[in-house]
PDB file of C-alpha atoms in Angstrom:
ATOM      1  CA  LEU Y  15     100.490  97.055  88.763  1.00  0.00           C
ATOM      2  CA  LEU Y  16      98.404  94.493  90.147  1.00  0.00           C
ATOM      3  CA  ASN Y  17      95.606  95.650  87.516  1.00  0.00           C
ATOM      4  CA  GLN Y  18      99.135  95.470  85.030  1.00  0.00           C
ATOM      5  CA  ALA Y  19      98.966  91.813  87.078  1.00  0.00           C
ATOM      6  CA  ILE Y  20      95.316  91.095  85.911  1.00  0.00           C
ATOM      7  CA  THR Y  21      95.413  92.554  81.871  1.00  0.00           C
ATOM      8  CA  ARG Y  22      98.523  90.505  81.902  1.00  0.00           C
ATOM      9  CA  ASP Y  23      97.275  87.056  83.496  1.00  0.00           C
ATOM     10  CA  PRO Y  24      93.501  87.733  84.310  1.00  0.00           C
ATOM     11  CA  ALA Y  25      92.863  84.389  85.729  1.00  0.00           C
ATOM     12  CA  PHE Y  26      94.902  85.181  88.712  1.00  0.00           C
ATOM     13  CA  LEU Y  27      92.950  85.312  91.762  1.00  0.00           C
ATOM     14  CA  LEU Y  28      95.880  86.430  94.205  1.00  0.00           C
ATOM     15  CA  ALA Y  29      96.136  89.750  92.735  1.00  0.00           C
ATOM     16  CA  TYR Y  30      91.590  90.911  92.641  1.00  0.00           C
ATOM     17  CA  CYS Y  31      92.391  90.075  96.397  1.00  0.00           C
ATOM     18  CA  GLN Y  32      95.034  91.466  96.332  1.00  0.00           C
ATOM     19  CA  LEU Y  33      93.371  94.583  94.502  1.00  0.00           C
ATOM     20  CA  ALA Y  34      90.468  94.622  96.734  1.00  0.00           C
ATOM     21  CA  ARG Y  35      92.091  95.314  99.756  1.00  0.00           C
ATOM     22  CA  ALA Y  36      94.502  98.665  98.278  1.00  0.00           C
ATOM     23  CA  HIS Y  37      90.987 100.073  97.131  1.00  0.00           C
ATOM     24  CA  ASP Y  38      89.413  99.163 100.612  1.00  0.00           C
ATOM     25  CA  GLY Y  39      93.133 100.129 102.085  1.00  0.00           C
ATOM     26  CA  ILE Y  40      93.035 103.903  99.890  1.00  0.00           C
ATOM     27  CA  TYR Y  41      89.700 104.366 100.958  1.00  0.00           C
ATOM     28  CA  TRP Y  42      90.555 103.424 104.824  1.00  0.00           C
ATOM     29  CA  THR Y  43      92.593 105.878 105.330  1.00  0.00           C
ATOM     30  CA  GLY Y  44      90.687 108.639 103.862  1.00  0.00           C
ATOM     31  CA  LEU Y  45      93.384 109.577 100.664  1.00  0.00           C
ATOM     32  CA  ASP Y  46      89.556 108.683  98.433  1.00  0.00           C
ATOM     33  CA  HIS Y  47      87.517 107.504 100.660  1.00  0.00           C
ATOM     34  CA  THR Y  48      84.641 107.669  98.209  1.00  0.00           C
ATOM     35  CA  PRO Y  49      81.221 104.639  97.097  1.00  0.00           C
ATOM     36  CA  GLY Y  50      83.644 104.932  93.789  1.00  0.00           C
ATOM     37  CA  ARG Y  51      87.098 103.019  95.811  1.00  0.00           C
ATOM     38  CA  LEU Y  52      84.791 101.281  97.332  1.00  0.00           C
ATOM     39  CA  ALA Y  53      83.065  99.793  94.307  1.00  0.00           C
ATOM     40  CA  LEU Y  54      86.706  99.325  92.834  1.00  0.00           C
ATOM     41  CA  ALA Y  55      87.170  97.167  95.884  1.00  0.00           C
ATOM     42  CA  LYS Y  56      83.850  95.212  95.317  1.00  0.00           C
ATOM     43  CA  SER Y  57      84.479  94.298  91.580  1.00  0.00           C
ATOM     44  CA  ALA Y  58      87.447  92.950  92.031  1.00  0.00           C
ATOM     45  CA  ILE Y  59      86.459  90.856  94.914  1.00  0.00           C
ATOM     46  CA  ASN Y  60      83.399  89.936  92.654  1.00  0.00           C
ATOM     47  CA  SER Y  61      86.205  89.210  89.615  1.00  0.00           C
ATOM     48  CA  ALA Y  62      87.611  86.704  92.306  1.00  0.00           C
ATOM     49  CA  SER Y  63      84.080  85.063  93.432  1.00  0.00           C
ATOM     50  CA  ARG Y  64      83.517  84.519  89.883  1.00  0.00           C
ATOM     51  CA  ARG Y  65      86.487  82.560  89.181  1.00  0.00           C
ATOM     52  CA  SER Y  66      87.260  80.553  92.896  1.00  0.00           C
ATOM     53  CA  PRO Y  67      83.812  81.136  94.570  1.00  0.00           C
ATOM     54  CA  GLU Y  68      85.098  78.502  97.575  1.00  0.00           C
ATOM     55  CA  SER Y  69      88.480  80.564  97.654  1.00  0.00           C
ATOM     56  CA  GLY Y  70      89.704  81.252 101.592  1.00  0.00           C
ATOM     57  CA  GLU Y  71      91.035  84.234 100.267  1.00  0.00           C
ATOM     58  CA  VAL Y  72      88.195  85.394  98.682  1.00  0.00           C
ATOM     59  CA  HIS Y  73      86.333  84.952 101.752  1.00  0.00           C
ATOM     60  CA  LEU Y  74      88.928  86.926 103.444  1.00  0.00           C
ATOM     61  CA  ALA Y  75      89.574  89.761 101.058  1.00  0.00           C
ATOM     62  CA  SER Y  76      85.789  90.343 101.221  1.00  0.00           C
ATOM     63  CA  ALA Y  77      85.886  90.528 105.367  1.00  0.00           C
ATOM     64  CA  LEU Y  78      88.094  93.382 104.620  1.00  0.00           C
ATOM     65  CA  HIS Y  79      85.827  94.900 102.488  1.00  0.00           C
ATOM     66  CA  PHE Y  80      83.285  94.768 104.636  1.00  0.00           C
ATOM     67  CA  TYR Y  81      85.743  95.608 107.771  1.00  0.00           C
ATOM     68  CA  TYR Y  82      87.192  98.871 106.274  1.00  0.00           C
ATOM     69  CA  GLY Y  83      84.353  99.790 104.061  1.00  0.00           C
ATOM     70  CA  TYR Y  84      81.626  99.531 106.509  1.00  0.00           C
ATOM     71  CA  LEU Y  85      82.483  99.181 109.720  1.00  0.00           C
ATOM     72  CA  ASP Y  86      80.007  95.870 109.399  1.00  0.00           C
ATOM     73  CA  TYR Y  87      82.075  93.827 112.110  1.00  0.00           C
ATOM     74  CA  GLY Y  88      79.221  90.957 112.147  1.00  0.00           C
ATOM     75  CA  ARG Y  89      79.807  90.533 107.924  1.00  0.00           C
ATOM     76  CA  ALA Y  90      83.105  90.385 108.401  1.00  0.00           C
ATOM     77  CA  ARG Y  91      83.552  87.877 111.139  1.00  0.00           C
ATOM     78  CA  ASN Y  92      81.230  85.541 109.108  1.00  0.00           C
ATOM     79  CA  GLU Y  93      83.205  85.677 105.961  1.00  0.00           C
ATOM     80  CA  LEU Y  94      86.267  84.777 107.615  1.00  0.00           C
ATOM     81  CA  ASN Y  95      84.609  82.163 109.078  1.00  0.00           C
ATOM     82  CA  ILE Y  96      84.605  80.973 106.278  1.00  0.00           C
ATOM     83  CA  ALA Y  97      87.845  81.974 104.920  1.00  0.00           C
ATOM     84  CA  LEU Y  98      88.957  79.617 108.131  1.00  0.00           C
ATOM     85  CA  ARG Y  99      87.738  76.520 106.592  1.00  0.00           C
ATOM     86  CA  THR Y 100      89.701  76.296 104.038  1.00  0.00           C
ATOM     87  CA  MET Y 101      92.705  78.369 105.629  1.00  0.00           C
ATOM     88  CA  PRO Y 102      92.605  77.658 108.928  1.00  0.00           C
ATOM     89  CA  ASN Y 103      96.844  78.616 110.276  1.00  0.00           C
ATOM     90  CA  ASN Y 104      96.321  82.170 108.169  1.00  0.00           C
ATOM     91  CA  ALA Y 105      97.737  84.803 110.729  1.00  0.00           C
ATOM     92  CA  ARG Y 106      95.100  87.102 109.311  1.00  0.00           C
ATOM     93  CA  ILE Y 107      91.992  86.379 109.885  1.00  0.00           C
ATOM     94  CA  PHE Y 108      93.051  85.736 113.181  1.00  0.00           C
ATOM     95  CA  GLU Y 109      94.678  89.574 113.060  1.00  0.00           C
ATOM     96  CA  LEU Y 110      91.142  90.996 111.672  1.00  0.00           C
ATOM     97  CA  ASN Y 111      88.808  88.692 114.021  1.00  0.00           C
ATOM     98  CA  GLY Y 112      91.438  90.257 117.379  1.00  0.00           C
ATOM     99  CA  TYR Y 113      90.238  93.536 115.699  1.00  0.00           C
ATOM    100  CA  ILE Y 114      86.467  93.277 115.390  1.00  0.00           C
ATOM    101  CA  ASP Y 115      86.776  92.044 118.776  1.00  0.00           C
ATOM    102  CA  ARG Y 116      88.505  95.020 120.138  1.00  0.00           C
ATOM    103  CA  ARG Y 117      86.230  96.797 118.617  1.00  0.00           C
ATOM    104  CA  GLN Y 118      83.622  94.969 120.253  1.00  0.00           C
ATOM    105  CA  GLY Y 119      84.978  95.609 123.313  1.00  0.00           C
ATOM    106  CA  HIS Y 120      85.807  92.145 123.870  1.00  0.00           C
ATOM    107  CA  TRP Y 121      89.707  92.469 125.322  1.00  0.00           C
ATOM    108  CA  ASP Y 122      90.635  88.595 126.186  1.00  0.00           C
ATOM    109  CA  ASP Y 123      89.477  87.740 123.379  1.00  0.00           C
ATOM    110  CA  ALA Y 124      91.085  89.971 121.306  1.00  0.00           C
ATOM    111  CA  GLU Y 125      94.438  89.376 123.145  1.00  0.00           C
ATOM    112  CA  HIS Y 126      93.986  85.600 122.310  1.00  0.00           C
ATOM    113  CA  LYS Y 127      93.111  85.553 118.831  1.00  0.00           C
ATOM    114  CA  LEU Y 128      96.063  88.369 118.154  1.00  0.00           C
ATOM    115  CA  GLU Y 129      98.157  86.268 120.046  1.00  0.00           C
ATOM    116  CA  ARG Y 130      97.302  83.515 117.706  1.00  0.00           C
ATOM    117  CA  ALA Y 131      98.457  85.615 114.767  1.00  0.00           C
ATOM    118  CA  ILE Y 132     101.509  86.182 116.396  1.00  0.00           C
ATOM    119  CA  GLU Y 133     102.877  82.568 116.684  1.00  0.00           C
ATOM    120  CA  LEU Y 134     101.489  82.250 112.692  1.00  0.00           C
ATOM    121  CA  ASP Y 135     103.474  84.968 111.690  1.00  0.00           C
ATOM    122  CA  PRO Y 136     106.041  86.016 114.478  1.00  0.00           C
ATOM    123  CA  ARG Y 137     107.555  88.521 112.208  1.00  0.00           C
ATOM    124  CA  ASN Y 138     104.891  90.442 110.707  1.00  0.00           C
ATOM    125  CA  ASP Y 139     105.240  93.962 112.923  1.00  0.00           C
ATOM    126  CA  ASP Y 140     102.136  95.268 111.348  1.00  0.00           C
ATOM    127  CA  ILE Y 141     100.608  92.405 113.854  1.00  0.00           C
ATOM    128  CA  LEU Y 142     103.356  92.612 116.747  1.00  0.00           C
ATOM    129  CA  PHE Y 143     102.132  96.306 116.598  1.00  0.00           C
ATOM    130  CA  GLY Y 144      98.303  95.489 116.715  1.00  0.00           C
ATOM    131  CA  ALA Y 145      98.822  93.380 119.199  1.00  0.00           C
ATOM    132  CA  GLY Y 146     100.367  96.037 121.457  1.00  0.00           C
ATOM    133  CA  PHE Y 147      98.716  98.465 120.791  1.00  0.00           C
ATOM    134  CA  THR Y 148      96.358  96.434 122.372  1.00  0.00           C
ATOM    135  CA  TYR Y 149      98.296  95.053 125.397  1.00  0.00           C
ATOM    136  CA  LEU Y 150      98.385  99.137 125.828  1.00  0.00           C
ATOM    137  CA  CYS Y 151      95.181  99.940 125.584  1.00  0.00           C
ATOM    138  CA  SER Y 152      93.844  97.380 128.064  1.00  0.00           C
ATOM    139  CA  ARG Y 153      96.512  98.899 130.459  1.00  0.00           C
ATOM    140  CA  ASP Y 154      98.849  95.654 130.635  1.00  0.00           C
ATOM    141  CA  TYR Y 155     101.749  97.591 130.307  1.00  0.00           C
ATOM    142  CA  GLU Y 156     104.136  94.311 130.873  1.00  0.00           C
ATOM    143  CA  HIS Y 157     102.430  92.130 127.892  1.00  0.00           C
ATOM    144  CA  ALA Y 158     103.265  95.881 125.436  1.00  0.00           C
ATOM    145  CA  ARG Y 159     106.570  95.601 126.023  1.00  0.00           C
ATOM    146  CA  GLU Y 160     107.076  92.458 125.507  1.00  0.00           C
ATOM    147  CA  ILE Y 161     105.385  92.003 122.454  1.00  0.00           C
ATOM    148  CA  SER Y 162     106.610  96.150 121.400  1.00  0.00           C
ATOM    149  CA  ASP Y 163     110.353  94.529 122.265  1.00  0.00           C
ATOM    150  CA  ARG Y 164     109.638  92.024 120.363  1.00  0.00           C
ATOM    151  CA  GLY Y 165     108.821  93.914 117.299  1.00  0.00           C
ATOM    152  CA  LEU Y 166     112.344  96.174 117.442  1.00  0.00           C
ATOM    153  CA  ALA Y 167     114.207  93.614 117.108  1.00  0.00           C
ATOM    154  CA  LEU Y 168     113.410  92.326 114.179  1.00  0.00           C
ATOM    155  CA  PRO Y 169     115.399  93.584 111.495  1.00  0.00           C
ATOM    156  CA  THR Y 170     112.153  95.260 109.530  1.00  0.00           C
ATOM    157  CA  LYS Y 171     110.784  97.128 111.928  1.00  0.00           C
ATOM    158  CA  SER Y 172     108.518 100.295 110.516  1.00  0.00           C
ATOM    159  CA  ASN Y 173     108.453 103.816 112.764  1.00  0.00           C
ATOM    160  CA  TYR Y 174     105.124 102.211 114.586  1.00  0.00           C
ATOM    161  CA  ALA Y 175     107.559  99.529 116.045  1.00  0.00           C
ATOM    162  CA  ARG Y 176     109.698 102.123 117.316  1.00  0.00           C
ATOM    163  CA  LEU Y 177     106.607 104.702 118.330  1.00  0.00           C
ATOM    164  CA  LEU Y 178     105.229 102.099 120.227  1.00  0.00           C
ATOM    165  CA  PRO Y 179     108.143 101.479 123.647  1.00  0.00           C
ATOM    166  CA  ALA Y 180     107.116 105.902 123.628  1.00  0.00           C
ATOM    167  CA  TRP Y 181     103.286 105.004 123.076  1.00  0.00           C
ATOM    168  CA  ILE Y 182     103.726 103.281 126.387  1.00  0.00           C
ATOM    169  CA  ASP Y 183     105.744 104.892 128.240  1.00  0.00           C
ATOM    170  CA  PHE Y 184     102.778 108.216 127.578  1.00  0.00           C
ATOM    171  CA  HIS Y 185     100.199 105.903 128.448  1.00  0.00           C
ATOM    172  CA  GLU Y 186     102.061 104.121 132.166  1.00  0.00           C
ATOM    173  CA  ARG Y 187     103.759 107.526 133.002  1.00  0.00           C
ATOM    174  CA  GLY Y 188     102.175 110.967 130.778  1.00  0.00           C
ATOM    175  CA  ASP Y 189     105.650 111.368 129.641  1.00  0.00           C
ATOM    176  CA  CYS Y 190     105.840 112.508 126.677  1.00  0.00           C
ATOM    177  CA  ARG Y 191     109.766 113.277 125.950  1.00  0.00           C
ATOM    178  CA  PRO Y 192     110.737 109.495 124.849  1.00  0.00           C
ATOM    179  CA  TRP Y 193     107.591 109.738 122.200  1.00  0.00           C
ATOM    180  CA  HIS Y 194     109.701 113.401 120.830  1.00  0.00           C
ATOM    181  CA  ASP Y 195     113.404 111.849 121.297  1.00  0.00           C
ATOM    182  CA  VAL Y 196     112.220 109.148 119.274  1.00  0.00           C
ATOM    183  CA  LEU Y 197     109.908 111.177 116.119  1.00  0.00           C
ATOM    184  CA  GLU Y 198     112.726 113.410 116.237  1.00  0.00           C
ATOM    185  CA  LYS Y 199     115.742 110.433 115.699  1.00  0.00           C
ATOM    186  CA  ILE Y 200     113.137 109.441 112.409  1.00  0.00           C
ATOM    187  CA  LEU Y 201     112.851 112.373 111.212  1.00  0.00           C
ATOM    188  CA  ALA Y 202     116.725 112.504 111.343  1.00  0.00           C
ATOM    189  CA  GLU Y 203     117.462 110.068 109.861  1.00  0.00           C
ATOM    190  CA  ASN Y 204     114.702 110.235 107.118  1.00  0.00           C
ATOM    191  CA  PRO Y 205     113.321 113.464 106.155  1.00  0.00           C
ATOM    192  CA  ALA Y 206     110.853 111.874 104.001  1.00  0.00           C
ATOM    193  CA  SER Y 207     109.210 109.650 106.162  1.00  0.00           C
ATOM    194  CA  ALA Y 208     107.550 113.194 108.029  1.00  0.00           C
ATOM    195  CA  ARG Y 209     104.461 111.836 106.033  1.00  0.00           C
ATOM    196  CA  ASP Y 210     104.274 109.205 107.422  1.00  0.00           C
ATOM    197  CA  LEU Y 211     104.592 110.234 110.899  1.00  0.00           C
ATOM    198  CA  THR Y 212     102.370 113.732 110.830  1.00  0.00           C
ATOM    199  CA  ARG Y 213      99.276 111.669 113.151  1.00  0.00           C
ATOM    200  CA  GLY Y 214     101.922 110.647 115.328  1.00  0.00           C
ATOM    201  CA  ARG Y 215     103.368 114.232 115.957  1.00  0.00           C
ATOM    202  CA  PHE Y 216      99.659 115.610 116.595  1.00  0.00           C
ATOM    203  CA  PHE Y 217      98.945 113.441 118.992  1.00  0.00           C
ATOM    204  CA  VAL Y 218     101.924 113.684 120.973  1.00  0.00           C
ATOM    205  CA  SER Y 219     101.065 117.533 120.885  1.00  0.00           C
ATOM    206  CA  LEU Y 220      97.741 117.616 121.897  1.00  0.00           C
ATOM    207  CA  TYR Y 221      98.050 115.390 124.233  1.00  0.00           C
ATOM    208  CA  GLU Y 222     100.836 117.800 126.014  1.00  0.00           C
TER     209      GLU Y 222
END
């Protein structure tokens, strides 16, 4: 669909940026972990850059490319800093900066930036899950639960948002039962979600 959008409107800057993110996402999740997939993402970024080299969206797409494609946190952060000049209230910039801090072991900085991302986009359950998981990893279970409750209150809550409270229970108390209960409930409501929950089912079995 993104390729069709670009065919219809070759000047559609955001479509190129989103296309790059789609290719990088396919690479990151392992659906197609090949150099060719990264080349497709880079081609989309190049096309966007030729049309608007100073665009913050282009630099954000580049940051995601360096993060997802190469785990190159330095270059990703440089691109985010450039993007921030024209998009100071873009939640995704703070979110990705937070994930970079988390991967580099800067936990306080990660939490601060993810909280800022939540302030800017409070109904984004991806950001809420990322922040909640960060607090979980740093063993701040109280804040993890506060974030989890906010995610569960959203009408569009994802399966990951529903699993987070059980994940917190496991890490805090070593209790796998809530995790099983939530998995079973989600599968009963939507059997087609089984593939999406494979990772969660694997890990609860491993931990047991």
